[in-house]
C-alpha positions as YAML, in Angstrom:
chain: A
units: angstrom
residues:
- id: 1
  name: UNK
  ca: [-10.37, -15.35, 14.61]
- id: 2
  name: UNK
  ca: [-8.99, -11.65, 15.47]
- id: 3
  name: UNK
  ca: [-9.54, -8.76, 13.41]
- id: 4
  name: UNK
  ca: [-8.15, -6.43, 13.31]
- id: 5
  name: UNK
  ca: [-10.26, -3.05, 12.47]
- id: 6
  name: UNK
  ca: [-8.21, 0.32, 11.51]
- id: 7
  name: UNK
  ca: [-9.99, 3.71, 11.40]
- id: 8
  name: UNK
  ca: [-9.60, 4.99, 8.06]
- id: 9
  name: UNK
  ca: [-12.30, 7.80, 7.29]
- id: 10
  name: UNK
  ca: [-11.88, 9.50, 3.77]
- id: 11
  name: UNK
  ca: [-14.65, 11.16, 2.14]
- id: 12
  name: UNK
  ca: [-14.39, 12.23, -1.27]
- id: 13
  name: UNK
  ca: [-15.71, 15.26, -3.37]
- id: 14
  name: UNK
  ca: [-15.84, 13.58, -6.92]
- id: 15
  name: UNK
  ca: [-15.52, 17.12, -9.59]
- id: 16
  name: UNK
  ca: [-17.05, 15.65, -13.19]
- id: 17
  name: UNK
  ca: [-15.16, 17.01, -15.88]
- id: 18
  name: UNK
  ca: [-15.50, 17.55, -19.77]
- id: 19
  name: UNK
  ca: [-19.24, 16.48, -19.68]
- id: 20
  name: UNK
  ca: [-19.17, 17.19, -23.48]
- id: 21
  name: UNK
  ca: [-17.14, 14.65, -24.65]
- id: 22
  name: UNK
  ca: [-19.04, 11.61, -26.81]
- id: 23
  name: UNK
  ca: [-18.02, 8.36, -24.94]
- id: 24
  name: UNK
  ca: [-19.09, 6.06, -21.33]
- id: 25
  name: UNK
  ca: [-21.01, 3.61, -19.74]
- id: 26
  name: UNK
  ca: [-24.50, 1.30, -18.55]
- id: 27
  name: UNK
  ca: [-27.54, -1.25, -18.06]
- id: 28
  name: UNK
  ca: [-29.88, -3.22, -15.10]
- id: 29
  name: UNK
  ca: [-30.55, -6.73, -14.37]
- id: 30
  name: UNK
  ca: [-33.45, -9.74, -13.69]
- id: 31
  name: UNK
  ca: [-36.79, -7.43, -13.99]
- id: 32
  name: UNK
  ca: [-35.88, -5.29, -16.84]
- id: 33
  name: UNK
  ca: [-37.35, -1.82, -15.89]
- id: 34
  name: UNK
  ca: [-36.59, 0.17, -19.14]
- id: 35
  name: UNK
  ca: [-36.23, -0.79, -22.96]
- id: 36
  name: UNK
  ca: [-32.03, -0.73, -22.72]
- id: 37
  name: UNK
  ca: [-30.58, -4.40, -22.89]
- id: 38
  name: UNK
  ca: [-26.87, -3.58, -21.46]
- id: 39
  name: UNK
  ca: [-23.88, -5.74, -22.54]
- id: 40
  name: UNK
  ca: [-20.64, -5.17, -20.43]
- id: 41
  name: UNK
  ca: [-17.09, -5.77, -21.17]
- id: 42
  name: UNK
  ca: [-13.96, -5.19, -19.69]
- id: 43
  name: UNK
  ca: [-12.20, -5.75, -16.57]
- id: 44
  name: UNK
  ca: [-12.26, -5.86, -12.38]
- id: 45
  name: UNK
  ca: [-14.18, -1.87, -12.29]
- id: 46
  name: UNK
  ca: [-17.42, -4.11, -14.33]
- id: 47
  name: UNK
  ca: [-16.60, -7.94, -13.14]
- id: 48
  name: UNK
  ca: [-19.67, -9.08, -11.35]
- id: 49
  name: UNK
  ca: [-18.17, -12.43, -11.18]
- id: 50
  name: UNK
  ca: [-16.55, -13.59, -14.04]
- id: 51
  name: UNK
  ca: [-13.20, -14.46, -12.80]
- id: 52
  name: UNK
  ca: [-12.79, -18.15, -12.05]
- id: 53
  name: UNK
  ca: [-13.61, -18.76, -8.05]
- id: 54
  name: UNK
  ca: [-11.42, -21.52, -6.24]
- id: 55
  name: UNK
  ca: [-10.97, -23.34, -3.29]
- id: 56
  name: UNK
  ca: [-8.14, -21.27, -2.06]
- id: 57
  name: UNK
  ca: [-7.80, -18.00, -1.83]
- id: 58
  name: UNK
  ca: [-5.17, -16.00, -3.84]
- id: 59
  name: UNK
  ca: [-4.30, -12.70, -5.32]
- id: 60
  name: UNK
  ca: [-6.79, -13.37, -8.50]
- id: 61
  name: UNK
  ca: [-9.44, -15.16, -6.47]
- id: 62
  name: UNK
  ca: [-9.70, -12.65, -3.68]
- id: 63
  name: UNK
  ca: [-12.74, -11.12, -4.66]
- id: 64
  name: UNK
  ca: [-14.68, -14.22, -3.85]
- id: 65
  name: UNK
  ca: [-13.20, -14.70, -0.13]
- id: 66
  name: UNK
  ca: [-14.01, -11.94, 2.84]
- id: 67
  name: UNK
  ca: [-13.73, -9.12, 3.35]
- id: 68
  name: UNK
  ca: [-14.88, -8.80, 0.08]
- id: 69
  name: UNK
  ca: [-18.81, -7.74, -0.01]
- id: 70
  name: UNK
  ca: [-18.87, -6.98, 3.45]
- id: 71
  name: UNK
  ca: [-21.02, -3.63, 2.55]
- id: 72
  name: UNK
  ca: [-22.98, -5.51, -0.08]
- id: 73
  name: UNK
  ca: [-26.84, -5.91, 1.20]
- id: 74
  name: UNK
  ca: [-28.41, -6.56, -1.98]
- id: 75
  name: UNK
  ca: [-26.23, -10.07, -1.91]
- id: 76
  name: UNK
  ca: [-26.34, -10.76, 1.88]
- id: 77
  name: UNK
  ca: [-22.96, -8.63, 2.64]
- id: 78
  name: UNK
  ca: [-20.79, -11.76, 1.23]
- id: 79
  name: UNK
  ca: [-18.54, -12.02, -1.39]
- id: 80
  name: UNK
  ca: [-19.89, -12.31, -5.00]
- id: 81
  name: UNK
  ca: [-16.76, -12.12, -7.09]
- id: 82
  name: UNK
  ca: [-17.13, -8.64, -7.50]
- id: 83
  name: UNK
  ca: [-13.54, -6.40, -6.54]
- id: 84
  name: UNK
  ca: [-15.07, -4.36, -3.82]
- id: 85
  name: UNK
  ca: [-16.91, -4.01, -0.39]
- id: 86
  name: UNK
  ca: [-19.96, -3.94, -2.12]
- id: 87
  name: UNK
  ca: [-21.45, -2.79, -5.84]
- id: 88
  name: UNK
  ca: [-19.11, -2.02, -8.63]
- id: 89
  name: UNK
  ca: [-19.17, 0.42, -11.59]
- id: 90
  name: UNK
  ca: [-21.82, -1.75, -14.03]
- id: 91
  name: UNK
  ca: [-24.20, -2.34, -11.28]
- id: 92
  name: UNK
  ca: [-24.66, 1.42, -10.68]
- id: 93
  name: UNK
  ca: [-25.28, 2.12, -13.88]
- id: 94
  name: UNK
  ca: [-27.70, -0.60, -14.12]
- id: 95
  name: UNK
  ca: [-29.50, 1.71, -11.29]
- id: 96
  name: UNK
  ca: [-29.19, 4.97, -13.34]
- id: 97
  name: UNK
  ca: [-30.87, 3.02, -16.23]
- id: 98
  name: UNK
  ca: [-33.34, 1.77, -14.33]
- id: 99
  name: UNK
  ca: [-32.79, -1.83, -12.92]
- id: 100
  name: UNK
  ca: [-31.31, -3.24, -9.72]
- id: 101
  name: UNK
  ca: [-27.43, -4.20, -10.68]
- id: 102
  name: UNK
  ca: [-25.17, -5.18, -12.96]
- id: 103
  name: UNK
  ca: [-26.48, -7.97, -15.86]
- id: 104
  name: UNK
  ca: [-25.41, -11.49, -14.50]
- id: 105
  name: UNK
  ca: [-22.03, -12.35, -15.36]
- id: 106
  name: UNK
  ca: [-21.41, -14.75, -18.95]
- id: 107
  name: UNK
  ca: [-20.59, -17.86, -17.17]
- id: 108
  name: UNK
  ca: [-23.67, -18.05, -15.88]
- id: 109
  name: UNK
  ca: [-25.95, -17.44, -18.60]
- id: 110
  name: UNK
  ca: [-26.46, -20.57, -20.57]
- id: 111
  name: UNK
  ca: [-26.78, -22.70, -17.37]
- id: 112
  name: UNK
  ca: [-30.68, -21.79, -16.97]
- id: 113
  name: UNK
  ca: [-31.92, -20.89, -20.69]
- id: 114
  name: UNK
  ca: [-30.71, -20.66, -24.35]
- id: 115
  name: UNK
  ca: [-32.03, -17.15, -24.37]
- id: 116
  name: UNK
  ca: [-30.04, -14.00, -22.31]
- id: 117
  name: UNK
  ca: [-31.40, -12.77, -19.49]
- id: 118
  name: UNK
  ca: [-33.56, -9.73, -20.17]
- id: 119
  name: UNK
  ca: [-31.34, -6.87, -18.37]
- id: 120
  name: UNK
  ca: [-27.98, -8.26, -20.25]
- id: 121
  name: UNK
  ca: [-24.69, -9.84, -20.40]
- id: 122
  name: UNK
  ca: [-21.90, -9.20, -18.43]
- id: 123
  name: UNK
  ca: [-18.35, -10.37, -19.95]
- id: 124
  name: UNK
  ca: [-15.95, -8.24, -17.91]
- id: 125
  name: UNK
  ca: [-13.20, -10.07, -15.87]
- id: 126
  name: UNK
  ca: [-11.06, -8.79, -13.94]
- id: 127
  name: UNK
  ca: [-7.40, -8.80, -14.96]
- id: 128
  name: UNK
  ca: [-8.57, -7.87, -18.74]
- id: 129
  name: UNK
  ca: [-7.08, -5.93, -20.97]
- id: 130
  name: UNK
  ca: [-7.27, -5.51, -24.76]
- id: 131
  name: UNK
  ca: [-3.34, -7.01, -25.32]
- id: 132
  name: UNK
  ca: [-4.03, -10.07, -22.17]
- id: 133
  name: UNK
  ca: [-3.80, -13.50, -23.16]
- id: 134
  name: UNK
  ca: [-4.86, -14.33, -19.96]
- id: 135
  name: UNK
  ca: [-6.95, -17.47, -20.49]
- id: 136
  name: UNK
  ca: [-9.14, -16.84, -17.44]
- id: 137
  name: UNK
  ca: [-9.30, -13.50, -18.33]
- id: 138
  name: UNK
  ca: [-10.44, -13.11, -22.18]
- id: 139
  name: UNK
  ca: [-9.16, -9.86, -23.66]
- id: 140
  name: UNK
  ca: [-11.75, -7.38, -24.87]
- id: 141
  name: UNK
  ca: [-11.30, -8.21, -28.37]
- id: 142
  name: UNK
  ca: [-12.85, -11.74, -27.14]
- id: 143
  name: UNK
  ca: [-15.09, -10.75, -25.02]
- id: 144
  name: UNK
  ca: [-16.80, -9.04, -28.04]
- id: 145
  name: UNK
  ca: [-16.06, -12.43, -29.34]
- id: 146
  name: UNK
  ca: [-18.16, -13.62, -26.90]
- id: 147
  name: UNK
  ca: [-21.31, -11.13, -27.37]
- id: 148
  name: UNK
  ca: [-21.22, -12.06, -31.78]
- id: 149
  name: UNK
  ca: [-21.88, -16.02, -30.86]
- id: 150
  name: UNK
  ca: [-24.95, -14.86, -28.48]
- id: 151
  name: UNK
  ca: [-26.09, -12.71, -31.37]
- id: 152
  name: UNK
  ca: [-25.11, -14.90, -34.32]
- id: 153
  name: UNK
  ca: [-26.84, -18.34, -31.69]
- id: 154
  name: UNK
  ca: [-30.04, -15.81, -31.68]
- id: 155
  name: UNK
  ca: [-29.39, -15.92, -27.63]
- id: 156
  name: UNK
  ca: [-29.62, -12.28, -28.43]
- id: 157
  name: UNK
  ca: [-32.30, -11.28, -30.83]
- id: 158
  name: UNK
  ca: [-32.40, -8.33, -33.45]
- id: 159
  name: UNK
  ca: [-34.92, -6.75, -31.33]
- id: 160
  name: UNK
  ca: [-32.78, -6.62, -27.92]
- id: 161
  name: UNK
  ca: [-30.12, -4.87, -30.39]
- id: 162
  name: UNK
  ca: [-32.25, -2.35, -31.40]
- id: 163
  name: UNK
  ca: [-32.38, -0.59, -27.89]
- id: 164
  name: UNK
  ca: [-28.86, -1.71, -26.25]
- id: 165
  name: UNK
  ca: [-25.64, 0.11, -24.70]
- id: 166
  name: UNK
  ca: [-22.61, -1.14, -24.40]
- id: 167
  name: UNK
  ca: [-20.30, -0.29, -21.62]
- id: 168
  name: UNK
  ca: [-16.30, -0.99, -22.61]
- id: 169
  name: UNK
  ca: [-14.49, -0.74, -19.01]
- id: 170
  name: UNK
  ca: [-11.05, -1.34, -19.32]
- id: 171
  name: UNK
  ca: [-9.50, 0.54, -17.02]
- id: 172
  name: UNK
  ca: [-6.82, -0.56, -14.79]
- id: 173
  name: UNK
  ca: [-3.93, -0.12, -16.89]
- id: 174
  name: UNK
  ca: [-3.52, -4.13, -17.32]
- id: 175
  name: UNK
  ca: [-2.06, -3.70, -20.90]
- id: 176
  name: UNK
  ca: [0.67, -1.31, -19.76]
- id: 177
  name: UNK
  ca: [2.01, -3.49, -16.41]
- id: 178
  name: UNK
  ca: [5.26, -4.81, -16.96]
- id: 179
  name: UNK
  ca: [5.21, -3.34, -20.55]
- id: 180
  name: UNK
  ca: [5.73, 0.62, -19.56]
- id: 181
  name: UNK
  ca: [8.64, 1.41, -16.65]
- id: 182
  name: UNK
  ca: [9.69, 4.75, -15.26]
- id: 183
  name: UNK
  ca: [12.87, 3.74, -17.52]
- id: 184
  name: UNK
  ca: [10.38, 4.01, -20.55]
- id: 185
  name: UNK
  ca: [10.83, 6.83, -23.09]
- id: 186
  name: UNK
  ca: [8.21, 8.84, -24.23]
- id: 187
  name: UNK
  ca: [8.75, 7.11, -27.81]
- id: 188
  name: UNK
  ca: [8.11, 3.96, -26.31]
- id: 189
  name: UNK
  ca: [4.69, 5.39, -24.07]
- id: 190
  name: UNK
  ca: [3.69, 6.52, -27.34]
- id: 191
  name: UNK
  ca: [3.60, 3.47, -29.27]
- id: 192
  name: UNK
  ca: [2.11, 1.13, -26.75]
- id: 193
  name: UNK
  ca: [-1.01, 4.03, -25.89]
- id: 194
  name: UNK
  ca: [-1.36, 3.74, -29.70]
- id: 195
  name: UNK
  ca: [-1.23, 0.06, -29.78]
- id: 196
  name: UNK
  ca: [-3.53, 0.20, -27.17]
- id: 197
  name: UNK
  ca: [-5.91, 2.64, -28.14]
- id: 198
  name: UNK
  ca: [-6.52, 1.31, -31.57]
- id: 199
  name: UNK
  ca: [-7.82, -1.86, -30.34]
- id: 200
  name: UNK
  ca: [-10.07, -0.08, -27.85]
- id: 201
  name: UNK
  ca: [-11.43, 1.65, -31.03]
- id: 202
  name: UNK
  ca: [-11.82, -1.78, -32.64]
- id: 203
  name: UNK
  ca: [-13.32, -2.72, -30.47]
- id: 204
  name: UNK
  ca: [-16.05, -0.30, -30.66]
- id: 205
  name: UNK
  ca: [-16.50, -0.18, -34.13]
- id: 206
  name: UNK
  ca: [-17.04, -4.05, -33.97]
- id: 207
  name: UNK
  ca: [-19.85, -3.59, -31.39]
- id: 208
  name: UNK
  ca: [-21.74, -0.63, -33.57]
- id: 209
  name: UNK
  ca: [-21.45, -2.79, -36.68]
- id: 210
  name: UNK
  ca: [-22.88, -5.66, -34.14]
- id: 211
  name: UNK
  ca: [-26.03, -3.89, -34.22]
- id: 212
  name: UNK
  ca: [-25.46, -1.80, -30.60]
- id: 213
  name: UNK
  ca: [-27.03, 1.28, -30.70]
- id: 214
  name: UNK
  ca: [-25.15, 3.26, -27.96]
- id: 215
  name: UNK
  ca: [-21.00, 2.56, -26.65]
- id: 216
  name: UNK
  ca: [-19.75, 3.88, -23.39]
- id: 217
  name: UNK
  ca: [-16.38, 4.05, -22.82]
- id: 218
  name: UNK
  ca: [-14.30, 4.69, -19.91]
- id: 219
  name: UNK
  ca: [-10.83, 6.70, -19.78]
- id: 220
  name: UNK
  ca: [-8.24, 5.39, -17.49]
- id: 221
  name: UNK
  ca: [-8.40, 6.94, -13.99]
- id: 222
  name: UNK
  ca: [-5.39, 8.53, -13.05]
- id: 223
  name: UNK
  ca: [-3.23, 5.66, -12.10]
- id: 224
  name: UNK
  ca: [-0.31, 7.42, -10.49]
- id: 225
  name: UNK
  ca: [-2.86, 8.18, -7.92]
- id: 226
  name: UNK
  ca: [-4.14, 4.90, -7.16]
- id: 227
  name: UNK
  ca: [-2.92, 3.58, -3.66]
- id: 228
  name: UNK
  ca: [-0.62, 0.92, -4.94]
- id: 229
  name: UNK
  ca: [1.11, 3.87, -6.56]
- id: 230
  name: UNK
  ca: [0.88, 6.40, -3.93]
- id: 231
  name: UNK
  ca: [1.62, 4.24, -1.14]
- id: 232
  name: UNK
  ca: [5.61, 5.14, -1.50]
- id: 233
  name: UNK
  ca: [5.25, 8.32, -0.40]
- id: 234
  name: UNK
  ca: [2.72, 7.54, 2.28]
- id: 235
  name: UNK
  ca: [-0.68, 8.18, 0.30]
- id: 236
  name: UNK
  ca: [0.77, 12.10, 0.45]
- id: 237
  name: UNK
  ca: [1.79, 12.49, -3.74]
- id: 238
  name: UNK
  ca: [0.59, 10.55, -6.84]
- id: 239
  name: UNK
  ca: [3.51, 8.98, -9.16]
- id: 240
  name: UNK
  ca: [3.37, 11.71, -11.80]
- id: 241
  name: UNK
  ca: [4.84, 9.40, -13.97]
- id: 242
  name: UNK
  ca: [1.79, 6.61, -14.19]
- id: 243
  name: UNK
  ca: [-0.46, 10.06, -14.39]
- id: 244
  name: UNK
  ca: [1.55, 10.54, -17.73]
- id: 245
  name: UNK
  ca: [0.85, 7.16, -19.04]
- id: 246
  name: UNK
  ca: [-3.06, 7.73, -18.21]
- id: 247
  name: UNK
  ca: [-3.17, 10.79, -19.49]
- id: 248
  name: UNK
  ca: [-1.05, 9.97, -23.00]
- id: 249
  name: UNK
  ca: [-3.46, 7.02, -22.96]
- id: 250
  name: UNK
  ca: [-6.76, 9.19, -22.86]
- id: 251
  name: UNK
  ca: [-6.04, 11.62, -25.51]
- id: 252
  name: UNK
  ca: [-5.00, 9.50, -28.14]
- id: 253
  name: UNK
  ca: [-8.44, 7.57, -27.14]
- id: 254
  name: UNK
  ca: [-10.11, 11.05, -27.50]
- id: 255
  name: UNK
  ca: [-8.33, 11.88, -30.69]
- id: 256
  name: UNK
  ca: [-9.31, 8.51, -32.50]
- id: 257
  name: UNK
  ca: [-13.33, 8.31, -30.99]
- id: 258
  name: UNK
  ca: [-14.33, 11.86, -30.37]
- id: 259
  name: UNK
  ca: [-14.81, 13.31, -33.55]
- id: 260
  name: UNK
  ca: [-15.50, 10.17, -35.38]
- id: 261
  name: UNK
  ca: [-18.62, 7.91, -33.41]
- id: 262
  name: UNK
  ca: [-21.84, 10.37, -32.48]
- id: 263
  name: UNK
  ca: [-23.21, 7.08, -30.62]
- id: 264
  name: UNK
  ca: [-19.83, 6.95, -28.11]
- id: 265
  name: UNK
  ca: [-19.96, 8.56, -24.81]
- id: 266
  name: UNK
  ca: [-16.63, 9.11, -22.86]
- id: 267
  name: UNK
  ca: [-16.12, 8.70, -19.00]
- id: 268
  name: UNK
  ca: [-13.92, 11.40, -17.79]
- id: 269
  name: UNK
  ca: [-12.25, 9.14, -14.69]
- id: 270
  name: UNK
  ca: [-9.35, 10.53, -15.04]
- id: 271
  name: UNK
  ca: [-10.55, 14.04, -13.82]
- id: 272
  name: UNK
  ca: [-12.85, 12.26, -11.21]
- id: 273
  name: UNK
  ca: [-10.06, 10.43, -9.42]
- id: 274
  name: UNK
  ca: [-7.73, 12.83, -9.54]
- id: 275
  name: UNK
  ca: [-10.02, 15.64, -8.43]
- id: 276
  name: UNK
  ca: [-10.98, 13.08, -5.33]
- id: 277
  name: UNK
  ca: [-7.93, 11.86, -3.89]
- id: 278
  name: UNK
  ca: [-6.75, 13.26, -0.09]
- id: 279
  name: UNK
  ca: [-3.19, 13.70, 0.45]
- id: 280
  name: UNK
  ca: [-2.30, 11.21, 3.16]
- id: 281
  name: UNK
  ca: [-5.71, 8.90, 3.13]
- id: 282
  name: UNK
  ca: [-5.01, 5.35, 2.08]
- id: 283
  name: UNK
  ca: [-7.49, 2.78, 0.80]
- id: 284
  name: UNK
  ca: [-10.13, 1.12, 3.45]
- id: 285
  name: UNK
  ca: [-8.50, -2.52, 3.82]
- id: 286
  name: UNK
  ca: [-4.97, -2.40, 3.91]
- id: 287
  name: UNK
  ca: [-2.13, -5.16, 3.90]
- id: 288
  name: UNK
  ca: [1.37, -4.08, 5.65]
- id: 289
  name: UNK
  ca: [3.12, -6.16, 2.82]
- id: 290
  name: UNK
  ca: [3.59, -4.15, -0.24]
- id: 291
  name: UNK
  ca: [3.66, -7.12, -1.78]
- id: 292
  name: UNK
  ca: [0.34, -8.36, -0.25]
- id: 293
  name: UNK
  ca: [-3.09, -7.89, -1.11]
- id: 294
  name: UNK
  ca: [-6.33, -7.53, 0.83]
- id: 295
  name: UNK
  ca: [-8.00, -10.39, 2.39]
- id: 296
  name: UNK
  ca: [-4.38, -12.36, 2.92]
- id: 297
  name: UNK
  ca: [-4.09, -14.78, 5.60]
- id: 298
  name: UNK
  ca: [-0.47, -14.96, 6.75]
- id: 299
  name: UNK
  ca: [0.90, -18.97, 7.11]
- id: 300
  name: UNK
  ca: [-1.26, -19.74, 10.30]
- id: 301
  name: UNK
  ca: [-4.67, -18.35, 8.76]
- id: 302
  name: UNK
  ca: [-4.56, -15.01, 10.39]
- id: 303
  name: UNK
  ca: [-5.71, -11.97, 8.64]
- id: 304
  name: UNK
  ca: [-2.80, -10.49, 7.15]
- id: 305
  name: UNK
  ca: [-4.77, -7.13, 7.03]
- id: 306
  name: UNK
  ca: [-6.90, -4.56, 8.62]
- id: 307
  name: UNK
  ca: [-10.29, -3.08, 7.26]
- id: 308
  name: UNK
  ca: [-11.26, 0.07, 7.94]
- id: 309
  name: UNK
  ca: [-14.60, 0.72, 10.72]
- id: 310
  name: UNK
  ca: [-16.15, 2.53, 7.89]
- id: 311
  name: UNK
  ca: [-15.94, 1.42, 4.67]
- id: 312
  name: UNK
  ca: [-19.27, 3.59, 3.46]
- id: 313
  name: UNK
  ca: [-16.74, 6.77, 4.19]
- id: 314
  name: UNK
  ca: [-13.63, 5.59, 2.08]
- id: 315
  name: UNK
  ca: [-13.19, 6.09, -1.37]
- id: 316
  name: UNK
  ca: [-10.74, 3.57, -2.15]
- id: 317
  name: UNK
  ca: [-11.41, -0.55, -0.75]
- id: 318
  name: UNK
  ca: [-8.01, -1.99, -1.53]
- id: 319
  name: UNK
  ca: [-5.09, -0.88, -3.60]
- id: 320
  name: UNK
  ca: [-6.78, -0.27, -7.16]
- id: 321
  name: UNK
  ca: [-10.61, -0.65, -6.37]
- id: 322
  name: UNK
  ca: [-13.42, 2.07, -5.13]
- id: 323
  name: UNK
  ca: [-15.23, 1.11, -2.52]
- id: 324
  name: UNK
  ca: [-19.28, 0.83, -2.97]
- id: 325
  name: UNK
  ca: [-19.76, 4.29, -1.89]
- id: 326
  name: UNK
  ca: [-16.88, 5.11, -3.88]
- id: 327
  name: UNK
  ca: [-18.74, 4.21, -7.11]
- id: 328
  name: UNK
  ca: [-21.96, 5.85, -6.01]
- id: 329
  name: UNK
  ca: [-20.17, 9.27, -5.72]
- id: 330
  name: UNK
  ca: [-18.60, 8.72, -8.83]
- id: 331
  name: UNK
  ca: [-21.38, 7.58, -11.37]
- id: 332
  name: UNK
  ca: [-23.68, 10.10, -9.35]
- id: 333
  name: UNK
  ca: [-21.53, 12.97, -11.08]
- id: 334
  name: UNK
  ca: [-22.18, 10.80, -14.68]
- id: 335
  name: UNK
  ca: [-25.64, 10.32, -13.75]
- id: 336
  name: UNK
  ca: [-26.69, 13.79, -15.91]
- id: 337
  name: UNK
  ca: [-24.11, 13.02, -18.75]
- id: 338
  name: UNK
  ca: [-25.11, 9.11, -19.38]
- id: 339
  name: UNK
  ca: [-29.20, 10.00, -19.18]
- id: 340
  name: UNK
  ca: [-28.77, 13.30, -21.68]
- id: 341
  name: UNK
  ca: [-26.97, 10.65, -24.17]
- id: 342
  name: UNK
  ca: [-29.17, 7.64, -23.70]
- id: 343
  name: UNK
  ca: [-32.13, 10.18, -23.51]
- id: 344
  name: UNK
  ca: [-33.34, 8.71, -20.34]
- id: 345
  name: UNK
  ca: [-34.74, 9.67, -16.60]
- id: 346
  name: UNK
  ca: [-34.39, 7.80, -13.78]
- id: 347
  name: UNK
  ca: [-34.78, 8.36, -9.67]
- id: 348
  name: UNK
  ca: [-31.76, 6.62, -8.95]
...
C-alpha cells in the first residue's frame, strides 16, 4: 500500500524555565538500576499502554496501529500503545533515574505475579483527566485508587514506599474540552481551573499520605500552541485564548502546591513548549481532515495521511503529542532540576 511521505523538518530549541519551583516528574523499568520505585499516573504524555487496544483502529485506539512506534527501537519500531513515534514522557524519565523506560503499564501487572514489578506501576491512560468518567480511561482520582489496593494487597510493600516518586501527568487539557469555549468568561475559566486544580492537589496529598516520598507534577503545556490549535492559521500563531486557559490553569496549581508540599516538584511545560514552537512548522504525521487523526485509513484502506521523512527532527508527531526526540529535548532541559530534587546522578 502507498505512502505517502511529506518532508517536514522542525528542530526545536527547548528554553527550561522557573527551575526553582517545587513540583515534576519520574522512574525506570524490569532491572531496577537505582533505589526509586516510580508510580505513574495521568494521561496520553505517560500512557505506555494502558488504553484498551482493539481490533479496529479508531481515534482512541490509534496508538496501537502504525505509524505509531515507527522510531521506537527499544520495542522493534511497532506500535506499543504508547501516543508517539517512539518513547513518551515516563519512559525518559525512567532513563534520567536510571532504568531503561517507563514501568509496565497496570493492566499488565497482575497477569505474571502478585507482587509489582521492581521499576513500578504505570496507571496513566490516555484520554484522563481528573473530572473524566471515561470508563476506559480512569480519572486520576482513581488511578490513585488504583495504586492504595496495590499498597493496601501488599503488591507494594512499605519498603518500595520508602524510596518512591510519583509522577502526576495530566496534561492535555482533557478536563477543560467541551467544558471551556472562546465564548467562556473569565468567571467561568476561573471556576473550572479551580475545580480542576483542587483535585490535582488532592490528588497529591493522597499520594504523600500513601507513603510516597517524592510527587512530580506537570503544568499544562501551552495548549493554544499545540497543532490542533494552531493549525487555523497555518501553524504561523498559537490561539492566545487556549494559552489563557493553560496559563490560568498553572498558577492557581502554583498558588495551591508551591508554598505548601517541600516533597513536590513542578514541570514548567508551559515555558518549554511555548519557547519551542516555529511559526509555520506543523506536526510530523499529518491528516488533511481537520477532523481526522493520524494513522486514518480513508473507506478503501488507504492512508488518510502523510508522515514526515524525519520524524527524529520534528518536535511535534501528531496534533497534541511530541515526537520521541521531542521528549528527549524536553526532559533533557529537566534532567538538572528532577536529579537536584531526587538527589540523584545519572549518564542518561
Amino acid at each position: 500500500m502507498t505512502k505517502l511521505l511529506l518532508f517536514t523538518a522542525a528542530c526545536f530549541v527547548l528554553l527550561l524555565l522557573n527551575g526553582a519551583h517545587h513540583v515534576v516528574e519520574g522512574r525506570p523499568h524490569r532491572e531496577r538500576r537505582n533505589d526509586y520505585m516510580l508510580f505513574v499516573l495521568g494521561d496520553s504524555y505517560a500512557d505506555v499502554g494502558n488504553r484498551p487496544q482493539t481490533s479496529e483502529k479508531t481515534v482512541l485506539s490509534r496508538a496501537w496501529f502504525y505509524p505509531y512506534g515507527i522510531s521506537d527501537s527499544a520495542h522493534g519500531n511497532r506500535p506499543t500503545g504508547r501516543v508517539s513515534d517512539g518513547m513518551v514522557q515516563s519512559d525518559i524519565l525512567a532513563k534520567i533515574l536510571g532504568g531503561d523506560e517507563s514501568p509496565p503499564p497496570s493492566r499488565r501487572h497482575w497477569r505474571d505475579s502478585d507482587k509489582v514489578d521492581p521499576s513500578g506501576v504505570n496507571f496513566a491512560v490516555g484520554g484522563a483527566g481528573v473530572l473524566s468518567d471515561d470508563r476506559a480511561a480512569p480519572s486520576l482520582g482513581q488511578q490513585v485508587d488504583q495504586l492504595a489496593s496495590l499498597i493496601s494487597s501488599g503488591a507494594v510493600e512499605t519498603a518500595d514506599l520508602d524510596r518512591s516518586v510519583a509522577l502526576v501527568a495530566i496534561s492535555t487539557g482533557a478536563d477543560y474540552n467541551g467544558r471551556i469555549t472562546h465564548e467562556s468568561s473569565s468567571r467561568d475559566m476561573t471556576a473550572l481551573t479551580g475545580q480542576v486544580t483542587d483535585e490535582l492537589v488532592a490528588a497529591v496529598r493522597r499520594l504523600r499520605d500513601l507513603g510516597v516520598t517524592k510527587v512530580l507534577v506537570n503544568l499544562l503545556p501551552a495548549l493554544g500552541c499545540m497543532p490542533w490549535q494552531s493549525v487555523a492559521s497555518n501553524y504561523a500563531t498559537c490561539d492566545s485564548h487556549s494559552n489563557a486557559l493553560a496559563s490560568m490553569h498553572n498558577a492557581a496549581l502554583r498558588r495551591r502546591l508551591h508554598d505548601s508540599y517541600d516533597d513536590v516538584l513542578l514541570l514548567d511545560l508551559y515555558s518549554i513548549f511555548s519557547n519551542s514552537v516555529q511559526p509555520n512548522v506543523g506536526p510530523c504525521c499529518r491528516n488533511p481532515d481537520p477532523n481526522g487523526y493520524c494513522g486514518q485509513d480513508d473507506s478503501s484502506g488507504r492512508p488518510h495521511y502523510s508522515v514526515c521523512d524525519n520524524p527524529d527532527q520534528a518536535f511535534f508527531w501528531d496534533y497534541m503529542h511530541p515526537t520521541q526526540a521531542g521528549w528527549e529535548t524536553i526532559m533533557q532541559q529537566l534532567q538538572g532540576p528532577i536529579q537536584d530534587f531526587l538527589g540523584i546522578q545519572s549518564s542518561w
